[in-house]
Coordinates of C-alpha atoms and ligand atoms in Angstrom, one line a residue:
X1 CA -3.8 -47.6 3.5
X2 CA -4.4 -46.9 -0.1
X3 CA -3.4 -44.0 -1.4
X4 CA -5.1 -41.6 -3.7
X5 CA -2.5 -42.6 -6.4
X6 CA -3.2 -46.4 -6.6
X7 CA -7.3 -45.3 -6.5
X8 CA -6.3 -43.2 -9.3
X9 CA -4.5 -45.7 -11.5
X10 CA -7.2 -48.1 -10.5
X11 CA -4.7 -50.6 -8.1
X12 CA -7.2 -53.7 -6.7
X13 CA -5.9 -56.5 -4.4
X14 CA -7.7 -59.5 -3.9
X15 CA -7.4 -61.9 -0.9
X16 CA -5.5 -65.0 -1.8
X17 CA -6.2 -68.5 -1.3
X18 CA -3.8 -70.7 1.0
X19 CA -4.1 -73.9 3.1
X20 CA -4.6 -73.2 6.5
X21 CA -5.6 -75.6 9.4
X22 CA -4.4 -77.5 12.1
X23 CA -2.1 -80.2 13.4
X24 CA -3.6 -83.6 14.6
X25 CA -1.6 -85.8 16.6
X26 CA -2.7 -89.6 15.9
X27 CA -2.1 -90.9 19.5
X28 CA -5.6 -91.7 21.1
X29 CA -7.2 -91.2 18.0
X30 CA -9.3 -93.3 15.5
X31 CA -12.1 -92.1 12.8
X32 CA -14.9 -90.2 15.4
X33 CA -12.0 -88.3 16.9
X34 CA -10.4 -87.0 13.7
X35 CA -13.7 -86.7 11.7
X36 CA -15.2 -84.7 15.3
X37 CA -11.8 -82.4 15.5
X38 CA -12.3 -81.8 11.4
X39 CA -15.9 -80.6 11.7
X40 CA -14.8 -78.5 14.9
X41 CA -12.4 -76.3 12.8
X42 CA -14.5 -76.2 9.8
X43 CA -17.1 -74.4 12.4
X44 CA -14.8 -72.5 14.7
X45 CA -16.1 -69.5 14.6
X46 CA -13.1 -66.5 13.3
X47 CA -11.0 -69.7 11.5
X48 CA -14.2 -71.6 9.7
X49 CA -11.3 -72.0 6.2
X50 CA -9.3 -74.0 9.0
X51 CA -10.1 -77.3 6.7
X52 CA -6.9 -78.2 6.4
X53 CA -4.9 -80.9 8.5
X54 CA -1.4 -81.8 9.4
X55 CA -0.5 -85.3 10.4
X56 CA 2.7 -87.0 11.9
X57 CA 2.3 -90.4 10.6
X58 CA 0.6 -92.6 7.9
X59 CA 0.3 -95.3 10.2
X60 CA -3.4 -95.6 12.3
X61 CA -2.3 -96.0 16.0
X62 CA -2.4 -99.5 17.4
X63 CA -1.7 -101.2 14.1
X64 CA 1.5 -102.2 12.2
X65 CA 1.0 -100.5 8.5
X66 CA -2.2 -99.9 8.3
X67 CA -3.3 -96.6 6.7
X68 CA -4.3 -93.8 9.7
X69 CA -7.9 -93.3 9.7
X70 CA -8.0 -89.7 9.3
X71 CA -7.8 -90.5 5.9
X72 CA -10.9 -91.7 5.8
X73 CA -12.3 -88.7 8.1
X74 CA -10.7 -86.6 5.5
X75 CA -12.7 -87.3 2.3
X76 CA -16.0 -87.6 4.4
X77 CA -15.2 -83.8 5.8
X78 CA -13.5 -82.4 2.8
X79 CA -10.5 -81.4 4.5
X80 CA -7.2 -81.4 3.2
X81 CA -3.6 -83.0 4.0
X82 CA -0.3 -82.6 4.5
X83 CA 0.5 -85.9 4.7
X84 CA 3.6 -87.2 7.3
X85 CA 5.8 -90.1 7.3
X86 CA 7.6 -90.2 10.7
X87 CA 11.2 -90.5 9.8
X88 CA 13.3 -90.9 13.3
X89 CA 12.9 -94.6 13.1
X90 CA 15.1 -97.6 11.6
X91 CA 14.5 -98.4 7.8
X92 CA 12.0 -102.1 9.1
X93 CA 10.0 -99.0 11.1
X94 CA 10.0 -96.7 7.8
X95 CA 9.1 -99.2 5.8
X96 CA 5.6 -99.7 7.7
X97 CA 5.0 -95.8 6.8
X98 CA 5.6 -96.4 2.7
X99 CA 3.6 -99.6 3.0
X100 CA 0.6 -97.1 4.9
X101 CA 1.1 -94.8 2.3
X102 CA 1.0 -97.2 -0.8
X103 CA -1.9 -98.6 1.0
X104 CA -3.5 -95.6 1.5
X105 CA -3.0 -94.4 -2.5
X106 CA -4.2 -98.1 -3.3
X107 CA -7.3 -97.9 -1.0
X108 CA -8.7 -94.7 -1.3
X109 CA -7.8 -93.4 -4.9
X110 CA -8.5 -90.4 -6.3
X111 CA -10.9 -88.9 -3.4
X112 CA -7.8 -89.4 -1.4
X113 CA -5.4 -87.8 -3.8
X114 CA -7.2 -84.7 -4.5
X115 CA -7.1 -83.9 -0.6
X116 CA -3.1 -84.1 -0.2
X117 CA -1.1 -80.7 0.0
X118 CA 1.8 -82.2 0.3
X119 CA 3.8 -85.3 1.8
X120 CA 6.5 -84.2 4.9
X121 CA 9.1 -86.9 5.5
X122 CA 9.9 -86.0 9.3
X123 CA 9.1 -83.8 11.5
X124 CA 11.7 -81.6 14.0
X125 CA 14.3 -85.4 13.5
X126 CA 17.1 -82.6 13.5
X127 CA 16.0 -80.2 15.8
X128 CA 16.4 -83.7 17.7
X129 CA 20.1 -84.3 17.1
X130 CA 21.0 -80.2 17.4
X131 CA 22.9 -79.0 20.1
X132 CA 19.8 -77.5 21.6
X133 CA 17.6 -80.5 20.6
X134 CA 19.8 -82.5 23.0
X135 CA 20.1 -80.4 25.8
X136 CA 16.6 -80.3 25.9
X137 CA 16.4 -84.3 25.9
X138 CA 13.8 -84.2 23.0
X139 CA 14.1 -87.7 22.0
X140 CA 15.2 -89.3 19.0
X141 CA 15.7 -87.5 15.6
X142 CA 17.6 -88.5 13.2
X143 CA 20.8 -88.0 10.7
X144 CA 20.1 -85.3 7.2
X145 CA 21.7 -88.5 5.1
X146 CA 19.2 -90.8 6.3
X147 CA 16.7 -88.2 6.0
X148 CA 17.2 -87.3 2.6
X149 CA 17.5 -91.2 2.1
X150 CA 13.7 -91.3 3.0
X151 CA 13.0 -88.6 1.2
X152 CA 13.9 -90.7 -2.3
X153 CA 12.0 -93.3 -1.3
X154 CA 9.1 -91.4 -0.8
X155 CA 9.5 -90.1 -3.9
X156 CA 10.2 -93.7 -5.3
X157 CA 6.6 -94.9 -3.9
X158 CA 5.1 -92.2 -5.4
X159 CA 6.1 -92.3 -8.4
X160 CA 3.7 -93.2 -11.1
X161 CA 0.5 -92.7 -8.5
X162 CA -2.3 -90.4 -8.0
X163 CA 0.4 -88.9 -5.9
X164 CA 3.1 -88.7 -8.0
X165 CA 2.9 -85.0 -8.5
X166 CA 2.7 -84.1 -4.7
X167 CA 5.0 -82.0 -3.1
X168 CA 7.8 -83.4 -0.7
X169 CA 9.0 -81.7 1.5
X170 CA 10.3 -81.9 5.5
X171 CA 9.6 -80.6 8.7
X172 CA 12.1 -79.0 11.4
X173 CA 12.6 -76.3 13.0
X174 CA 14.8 -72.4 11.5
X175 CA 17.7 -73.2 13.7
X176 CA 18.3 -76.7 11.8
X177 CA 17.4 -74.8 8.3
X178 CA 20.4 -72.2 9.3
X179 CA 22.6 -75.1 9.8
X180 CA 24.8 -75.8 7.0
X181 CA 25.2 -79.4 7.7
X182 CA 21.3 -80.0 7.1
X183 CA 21.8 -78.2 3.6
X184 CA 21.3 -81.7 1.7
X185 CA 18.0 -81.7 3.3
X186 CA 17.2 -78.6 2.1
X187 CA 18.1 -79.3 -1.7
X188 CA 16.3 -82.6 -1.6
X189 CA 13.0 -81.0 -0.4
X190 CA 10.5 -79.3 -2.7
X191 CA 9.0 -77.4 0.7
X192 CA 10.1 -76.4 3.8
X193 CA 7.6 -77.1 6.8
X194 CA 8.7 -74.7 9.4
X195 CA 7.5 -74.9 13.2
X196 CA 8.5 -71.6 15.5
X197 CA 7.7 -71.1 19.0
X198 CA 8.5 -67.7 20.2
X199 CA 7.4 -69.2 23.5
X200 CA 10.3 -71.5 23.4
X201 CA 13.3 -68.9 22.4
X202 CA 14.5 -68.3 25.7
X203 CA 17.5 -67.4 24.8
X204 CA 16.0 -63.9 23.0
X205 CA 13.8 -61.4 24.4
X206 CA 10.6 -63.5 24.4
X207 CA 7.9 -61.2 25.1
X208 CA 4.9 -61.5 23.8
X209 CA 5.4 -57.8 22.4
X210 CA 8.7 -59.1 20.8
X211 CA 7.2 -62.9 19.4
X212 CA 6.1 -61.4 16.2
X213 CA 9.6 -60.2 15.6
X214 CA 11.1 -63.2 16.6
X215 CA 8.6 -65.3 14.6
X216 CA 9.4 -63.3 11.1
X217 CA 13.2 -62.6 11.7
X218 CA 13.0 -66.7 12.2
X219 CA 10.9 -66.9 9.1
X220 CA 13.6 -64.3 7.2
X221 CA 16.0 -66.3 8.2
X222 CA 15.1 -70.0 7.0
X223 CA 14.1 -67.8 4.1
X224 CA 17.8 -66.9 2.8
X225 CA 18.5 -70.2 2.5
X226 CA 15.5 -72.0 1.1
X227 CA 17.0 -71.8 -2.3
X228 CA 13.8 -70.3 -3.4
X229 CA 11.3 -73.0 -2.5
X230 CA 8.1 -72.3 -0.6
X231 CA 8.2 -71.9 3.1
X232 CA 5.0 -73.8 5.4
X233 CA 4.6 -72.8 8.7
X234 CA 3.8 -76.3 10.6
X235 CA 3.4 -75.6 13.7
X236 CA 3.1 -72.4 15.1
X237 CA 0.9 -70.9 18.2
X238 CA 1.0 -69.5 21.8
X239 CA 0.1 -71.3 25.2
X240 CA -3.0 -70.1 26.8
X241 CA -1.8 -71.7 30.2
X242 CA 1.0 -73.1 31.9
X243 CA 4.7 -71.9 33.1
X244 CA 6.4 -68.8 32.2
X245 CA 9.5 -69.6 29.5
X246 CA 12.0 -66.9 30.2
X247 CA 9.9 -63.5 29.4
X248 CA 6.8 -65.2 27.0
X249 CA 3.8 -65.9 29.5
X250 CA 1.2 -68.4 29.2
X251 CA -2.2 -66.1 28.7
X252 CA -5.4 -66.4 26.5
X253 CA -4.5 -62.7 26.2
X254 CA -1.1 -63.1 25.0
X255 CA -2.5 -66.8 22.8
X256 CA -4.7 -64.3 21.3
X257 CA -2.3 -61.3 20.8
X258 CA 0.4 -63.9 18.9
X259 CA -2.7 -64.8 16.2
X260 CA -3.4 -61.7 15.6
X261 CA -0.3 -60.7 14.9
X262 CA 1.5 -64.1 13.4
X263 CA -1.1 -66.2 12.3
X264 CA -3.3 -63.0 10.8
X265 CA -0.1 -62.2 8.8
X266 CA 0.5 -65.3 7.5
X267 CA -3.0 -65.2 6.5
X268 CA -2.5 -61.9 5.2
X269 CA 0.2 -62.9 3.3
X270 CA -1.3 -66.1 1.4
X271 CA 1.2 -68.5 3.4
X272 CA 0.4 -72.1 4.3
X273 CA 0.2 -72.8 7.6
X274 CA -1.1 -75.0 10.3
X275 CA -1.3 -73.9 13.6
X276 CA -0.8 -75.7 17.0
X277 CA -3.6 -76.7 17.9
X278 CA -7.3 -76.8 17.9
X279 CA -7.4 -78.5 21.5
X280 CA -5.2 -78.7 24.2
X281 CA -6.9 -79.2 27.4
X282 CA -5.2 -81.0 30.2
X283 CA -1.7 -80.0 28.6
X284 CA 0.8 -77.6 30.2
X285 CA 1.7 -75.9 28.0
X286 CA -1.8 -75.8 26.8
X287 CA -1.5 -74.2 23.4
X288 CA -5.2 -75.0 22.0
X289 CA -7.3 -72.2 20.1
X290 CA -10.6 -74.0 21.6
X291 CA -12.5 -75.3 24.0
X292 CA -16.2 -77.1 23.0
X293 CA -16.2 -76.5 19.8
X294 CA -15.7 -72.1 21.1
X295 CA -12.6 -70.2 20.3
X296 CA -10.9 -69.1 23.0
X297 CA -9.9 -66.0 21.3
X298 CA -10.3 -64.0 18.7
X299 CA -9.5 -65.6 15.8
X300 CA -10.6 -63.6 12.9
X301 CA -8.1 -61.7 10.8
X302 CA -9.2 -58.3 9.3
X303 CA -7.4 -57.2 5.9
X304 CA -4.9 -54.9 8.2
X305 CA -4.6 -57.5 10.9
X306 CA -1.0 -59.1 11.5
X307 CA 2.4 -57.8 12.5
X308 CA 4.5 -55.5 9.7
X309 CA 7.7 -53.9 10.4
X310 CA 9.0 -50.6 9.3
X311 CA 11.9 -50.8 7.8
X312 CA 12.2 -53.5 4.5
X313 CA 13.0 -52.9 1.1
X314 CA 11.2 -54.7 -2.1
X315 CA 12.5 -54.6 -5.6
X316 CA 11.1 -56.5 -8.7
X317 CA 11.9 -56.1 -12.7
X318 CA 9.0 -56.2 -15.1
X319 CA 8.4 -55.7 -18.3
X320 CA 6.1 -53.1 -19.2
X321 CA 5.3 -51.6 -22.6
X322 CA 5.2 -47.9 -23.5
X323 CA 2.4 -45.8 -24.9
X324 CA -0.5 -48.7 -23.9
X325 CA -1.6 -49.9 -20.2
X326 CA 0.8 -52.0 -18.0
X327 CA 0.0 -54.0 -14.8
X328 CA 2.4 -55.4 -12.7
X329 CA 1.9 -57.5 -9.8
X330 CA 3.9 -58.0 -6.6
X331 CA 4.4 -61.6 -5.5
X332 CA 1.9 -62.8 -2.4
X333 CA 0.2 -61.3 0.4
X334 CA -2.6 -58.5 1.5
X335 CA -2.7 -56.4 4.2
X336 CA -1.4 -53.5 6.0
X337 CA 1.9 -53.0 4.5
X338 CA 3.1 -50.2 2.7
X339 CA 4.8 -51.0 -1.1
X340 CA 5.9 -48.8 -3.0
X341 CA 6.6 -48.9 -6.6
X342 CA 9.1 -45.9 -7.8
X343 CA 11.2 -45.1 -11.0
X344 CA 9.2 -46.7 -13.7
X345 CA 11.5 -46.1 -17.2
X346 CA 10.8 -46.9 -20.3
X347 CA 12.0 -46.5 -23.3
X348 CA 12.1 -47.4 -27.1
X349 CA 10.1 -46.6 -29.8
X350 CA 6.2 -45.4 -29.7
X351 CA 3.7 -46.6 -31.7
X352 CA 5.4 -50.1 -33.2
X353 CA 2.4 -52.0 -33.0
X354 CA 1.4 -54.9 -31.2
X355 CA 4.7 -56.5 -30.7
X356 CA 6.8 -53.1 -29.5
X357 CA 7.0 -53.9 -25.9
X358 CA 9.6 -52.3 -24.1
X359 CA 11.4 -53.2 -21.0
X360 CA 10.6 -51.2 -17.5
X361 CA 12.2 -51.7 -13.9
X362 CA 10.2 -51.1 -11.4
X363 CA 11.7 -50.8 -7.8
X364 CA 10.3 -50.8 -5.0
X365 CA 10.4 -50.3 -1.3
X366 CA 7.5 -52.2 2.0
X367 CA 7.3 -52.7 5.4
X368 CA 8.3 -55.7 7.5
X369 CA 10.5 -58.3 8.0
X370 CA 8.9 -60.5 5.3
X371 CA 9.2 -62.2 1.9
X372 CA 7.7 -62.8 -1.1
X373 CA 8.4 -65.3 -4.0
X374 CA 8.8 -64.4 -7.3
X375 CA 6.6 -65.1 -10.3
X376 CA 4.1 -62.7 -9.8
X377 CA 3.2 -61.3 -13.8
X378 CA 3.2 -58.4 -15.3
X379 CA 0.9 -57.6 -18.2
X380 CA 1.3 -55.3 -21.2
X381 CA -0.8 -53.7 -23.3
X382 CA -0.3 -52.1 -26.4
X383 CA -2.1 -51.1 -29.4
X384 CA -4.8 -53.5 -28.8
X385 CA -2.7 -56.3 -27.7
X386 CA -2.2 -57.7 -24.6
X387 CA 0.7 -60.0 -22.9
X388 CA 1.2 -61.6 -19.9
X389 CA 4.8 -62.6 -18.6
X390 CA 6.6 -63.2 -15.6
X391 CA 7.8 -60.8 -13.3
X392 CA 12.0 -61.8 -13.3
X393 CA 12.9 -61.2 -9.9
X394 CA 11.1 -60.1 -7.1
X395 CA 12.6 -60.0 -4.0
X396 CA 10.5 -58.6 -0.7
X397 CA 12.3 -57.6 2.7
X398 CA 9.0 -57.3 4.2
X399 CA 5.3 -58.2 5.8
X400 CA 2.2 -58.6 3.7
X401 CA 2.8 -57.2 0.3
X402 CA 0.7 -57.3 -2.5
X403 CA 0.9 -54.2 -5.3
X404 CA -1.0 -54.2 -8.4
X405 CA -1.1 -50.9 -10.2
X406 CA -2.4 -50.3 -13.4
X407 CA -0.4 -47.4 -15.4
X408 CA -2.5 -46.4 -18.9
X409 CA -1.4 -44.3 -21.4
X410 CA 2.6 -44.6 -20.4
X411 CA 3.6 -41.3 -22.3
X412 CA 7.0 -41.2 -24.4
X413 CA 10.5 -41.4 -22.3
X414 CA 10.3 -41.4 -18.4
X415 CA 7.3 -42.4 -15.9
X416 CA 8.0 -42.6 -12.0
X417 CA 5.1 -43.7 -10.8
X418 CA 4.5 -44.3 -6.9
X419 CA 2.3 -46.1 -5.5
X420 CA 1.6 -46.8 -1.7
X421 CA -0.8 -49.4 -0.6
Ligands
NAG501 C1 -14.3 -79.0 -0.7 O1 -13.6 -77.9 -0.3 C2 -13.2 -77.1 -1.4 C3 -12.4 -75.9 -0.8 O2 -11.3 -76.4 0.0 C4 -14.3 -76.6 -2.2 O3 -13.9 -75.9 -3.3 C5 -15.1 -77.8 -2.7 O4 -16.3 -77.4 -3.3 C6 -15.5 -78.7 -1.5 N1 -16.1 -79.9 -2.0 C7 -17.2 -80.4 -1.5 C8 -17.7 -81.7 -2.1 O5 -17.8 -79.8 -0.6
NAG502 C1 24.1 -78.9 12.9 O1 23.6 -80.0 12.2 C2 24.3 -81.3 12.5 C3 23.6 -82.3 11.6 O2 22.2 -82.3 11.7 C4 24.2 -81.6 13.9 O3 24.9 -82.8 14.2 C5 24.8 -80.4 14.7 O4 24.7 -80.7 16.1 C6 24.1 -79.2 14.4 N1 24.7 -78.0 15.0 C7 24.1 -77.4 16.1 C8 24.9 -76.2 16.6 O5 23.1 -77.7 16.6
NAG503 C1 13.4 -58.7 20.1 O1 14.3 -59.9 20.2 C2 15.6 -59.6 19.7 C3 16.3 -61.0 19.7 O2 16.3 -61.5 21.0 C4 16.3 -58.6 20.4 O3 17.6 -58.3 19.9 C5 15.5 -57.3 20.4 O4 16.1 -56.3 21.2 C6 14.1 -57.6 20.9 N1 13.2 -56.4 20.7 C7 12.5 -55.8 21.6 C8 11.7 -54.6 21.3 O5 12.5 -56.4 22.8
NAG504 C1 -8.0 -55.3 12.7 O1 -7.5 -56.2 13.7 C2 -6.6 -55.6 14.6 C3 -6.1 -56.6 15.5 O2 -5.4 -57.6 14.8 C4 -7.2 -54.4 15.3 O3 -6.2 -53.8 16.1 C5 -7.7 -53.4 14.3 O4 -8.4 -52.4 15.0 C6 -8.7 -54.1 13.3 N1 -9.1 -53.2 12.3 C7 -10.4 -53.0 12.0 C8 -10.6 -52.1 10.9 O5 -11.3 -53.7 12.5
NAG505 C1 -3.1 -46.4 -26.7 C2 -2.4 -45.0 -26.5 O1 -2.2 -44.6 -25.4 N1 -2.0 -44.4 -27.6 C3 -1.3 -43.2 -27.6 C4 0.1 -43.4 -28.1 O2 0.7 -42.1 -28.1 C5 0.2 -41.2 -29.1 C6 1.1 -40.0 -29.1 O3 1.4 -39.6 -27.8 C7 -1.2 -40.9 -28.7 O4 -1.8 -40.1 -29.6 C8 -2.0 -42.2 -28.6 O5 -3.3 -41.9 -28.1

């Protein structure tokens, strides 16, 4: 809700643009099937901006090295990548994913490059080798050094190519983030692909009325130690049949209830994400969004839609000058959390021309267990003369923030200024 204030000092907010899509698994698939599934999200009616896909391998099924045809499926449909190298095999295995990769950069140039978000090296390896990853017999993973090994070489074969500027980052789930022993991981990775099942936490109070909780307090959590860099959501999503998992049922109501409140926040709040998964059928758990091309659910987000706490804090330093018009922006996100931005002080002197920008704090306080990076700006106007520079620190405790207020004619001394989105 906008308050009168913010209408009054002339507050906007804008929707902001992030990837979002799906996940493709490259098992029984070849060109029709990808390019198919891409045309299907690009349709689906609600998520039609779903043009974005997430793959496990570089490697086209059935073939040693050979790049995976959703490449090609991806430049005739003009839907993104996040590119995967899968990472819980022996170096002789590996290898076949930087030679697909090469390949692919080699083959399909620039219509190629343009398409790739990023590049993941892995996906869940040490979820794999956790304690829980074991217990739950998931298979093979693999070790952070050898990880982070792979993640070099990516970087190596990239180097120097349409590519080279590409994120690289890896995939796994928060409990392996929160695990100091994976922290080399973390610090060798310029994103962090997140996947988080509520559904699977059956160790917490997995209700569907609870997974949004459990989904951001997750999130929170990978988020204190990221170090900073950008957090993708991988894999996320909700089984619309199958068993029970402790308290989380398997319902197209419940499926429908987790979008709309985790993936209409994420959307909300300008994060990258992928969700699990377009289609599904003859799975159990069958965690697709569609069936014939038809959403299951509801999958439109409205600019209130997605889960917000109530209790957060948010606090960001500006700059703002005195006796001219400053605007300050709060890091990412839209939606239906509250911010508030209090105790706005300047000081200096008035009238010192162009130049006489004075410092301000502003603090402030949102709803929800969510975060936002820094480097949102603040500009300054004075006397004519406008600059732009970068917030210093912004740190959100919360869901779905976004604050731009525009303060003219600061007067001499003190302004505290609130304003409530
Ligand atoms: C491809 O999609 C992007 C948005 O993701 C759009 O800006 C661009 O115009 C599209 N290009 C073509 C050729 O359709
Ligand atoms: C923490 O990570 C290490 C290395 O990935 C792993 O061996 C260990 O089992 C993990 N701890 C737990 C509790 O899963
Ligand atoms: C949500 O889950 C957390 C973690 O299991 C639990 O502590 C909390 O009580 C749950 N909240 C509700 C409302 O069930
Ligand atoms: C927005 O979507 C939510 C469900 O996510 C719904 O409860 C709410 O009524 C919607 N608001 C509007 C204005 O349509
Ligand atoms: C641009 C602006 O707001 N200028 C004001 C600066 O302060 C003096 C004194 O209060 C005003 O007269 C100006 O209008």
């Amino acid at each position: 809700m906008k308050s009168s204030i913010l209408a009054v000092l002339g507050g906007a907010s804008t929707a902001l643009a992030a990837v979002r899509g799906f996940n493709y698994a490259s098992q029984g698939q070849s060109y029709d099937g990808f390019a198919s599934q891409f045309n299907t999200a690009a349709s689906l009616a609600g998520a039609d901006d779903f043009t974005s896909a997430r793959l496990y391998t570089m490697i086209q099924e059935g073939t040693t090295n050979t790049p995976i045809d959703a490449i090609q499926a991806a430049i005739d449909t003009n839907t993104t990548l996040l590119l995967g190298l899968w990472a819980s095999v022996d170096q002789s295995s590996f290898d076949n994913e930087i030679t697909a990769l090469k390949s692919a950069i080699s083959q399909y140039g620039s219509s190629f490059a343009e398409l790739v978000v990023g590049i993941s090296v892995g996906s869940e390896d040490l979820y794999r080798i956790s304690e829980t990853g074991i217990a739950a017999g998931s298979g093979v993973g693999q070790s952070p050094d050898v990880l982070v090994d792979y993640i070099g070489q990516v970087r190596s074969a990239i180097k120097g190519t349409s590519l080279g500027s590409k994120p690289v980052g890896h995939v796994d789930t928060w409990n392996v983030y929160v695990n100091g022993s994976n922290s080399d991981v973390i610090s060798n990775c310029d994103f962090l692909g997140l996947d988080e099942y509520p559904y699977y936490q059956t160790t917490d109070v997995n209700t569907i009325g609870n997974s949004s909780f459990l989904f951001f307090q997750a999130y929170d959590r990978v988020q204190a130690v990221s170090g900073g860099k950008p957090i993708w959501i991988t894999e996320a999503g909700w089984p619309v049949s199958g068993p029970t998992s402790n308290l989380a049922v398997a319902s197209v109501d419940d499926a429908e209830t987790f979008w709309q409140g985790v993936a209409c926040a994420l959307e909300n709040r300008g994060i990258n994400f992928w969700w699990y998964i377009l289609n599904d059928e003859g799975s159990s758990p069958s965690f697709g969004v569609s069936s014939g091309g038809k959403p299951l659910y509801n999958l439109a987000c409205n600019a209130t839609a997605g889960y917000t706490s109530t209790s957060s804090s948010a606090s960001s330093t500006a700059t703002a000058s005195k006796n001219g018009t400053a605007t300050a922006s709060h890091g990412s996100g839209s939606g239906s959390s509250s911010v508030t931005l209090t105790t706005v002080t300047a000081s200096g002197a008035v009238g010192a021309g162009p130049s006489a920008a004075v410092p301000a704090t502003a603090t402030g306080s949102s709803g929800a267990g969510a975060t936002g990076a820094a480097g949102a700006t603040a500009t300054q106007t004075q006397g004519g003369a406008t600059g732009t520079a970068p917030v210093a620190t912004s740190t959100y405790t919360g869901a779905a923030i976004r604050s731009e207020g525009s303060m003219a004619g600061l007067a001499i001394g003190a302004l505290v200024a609130a304003l409530v989105l």
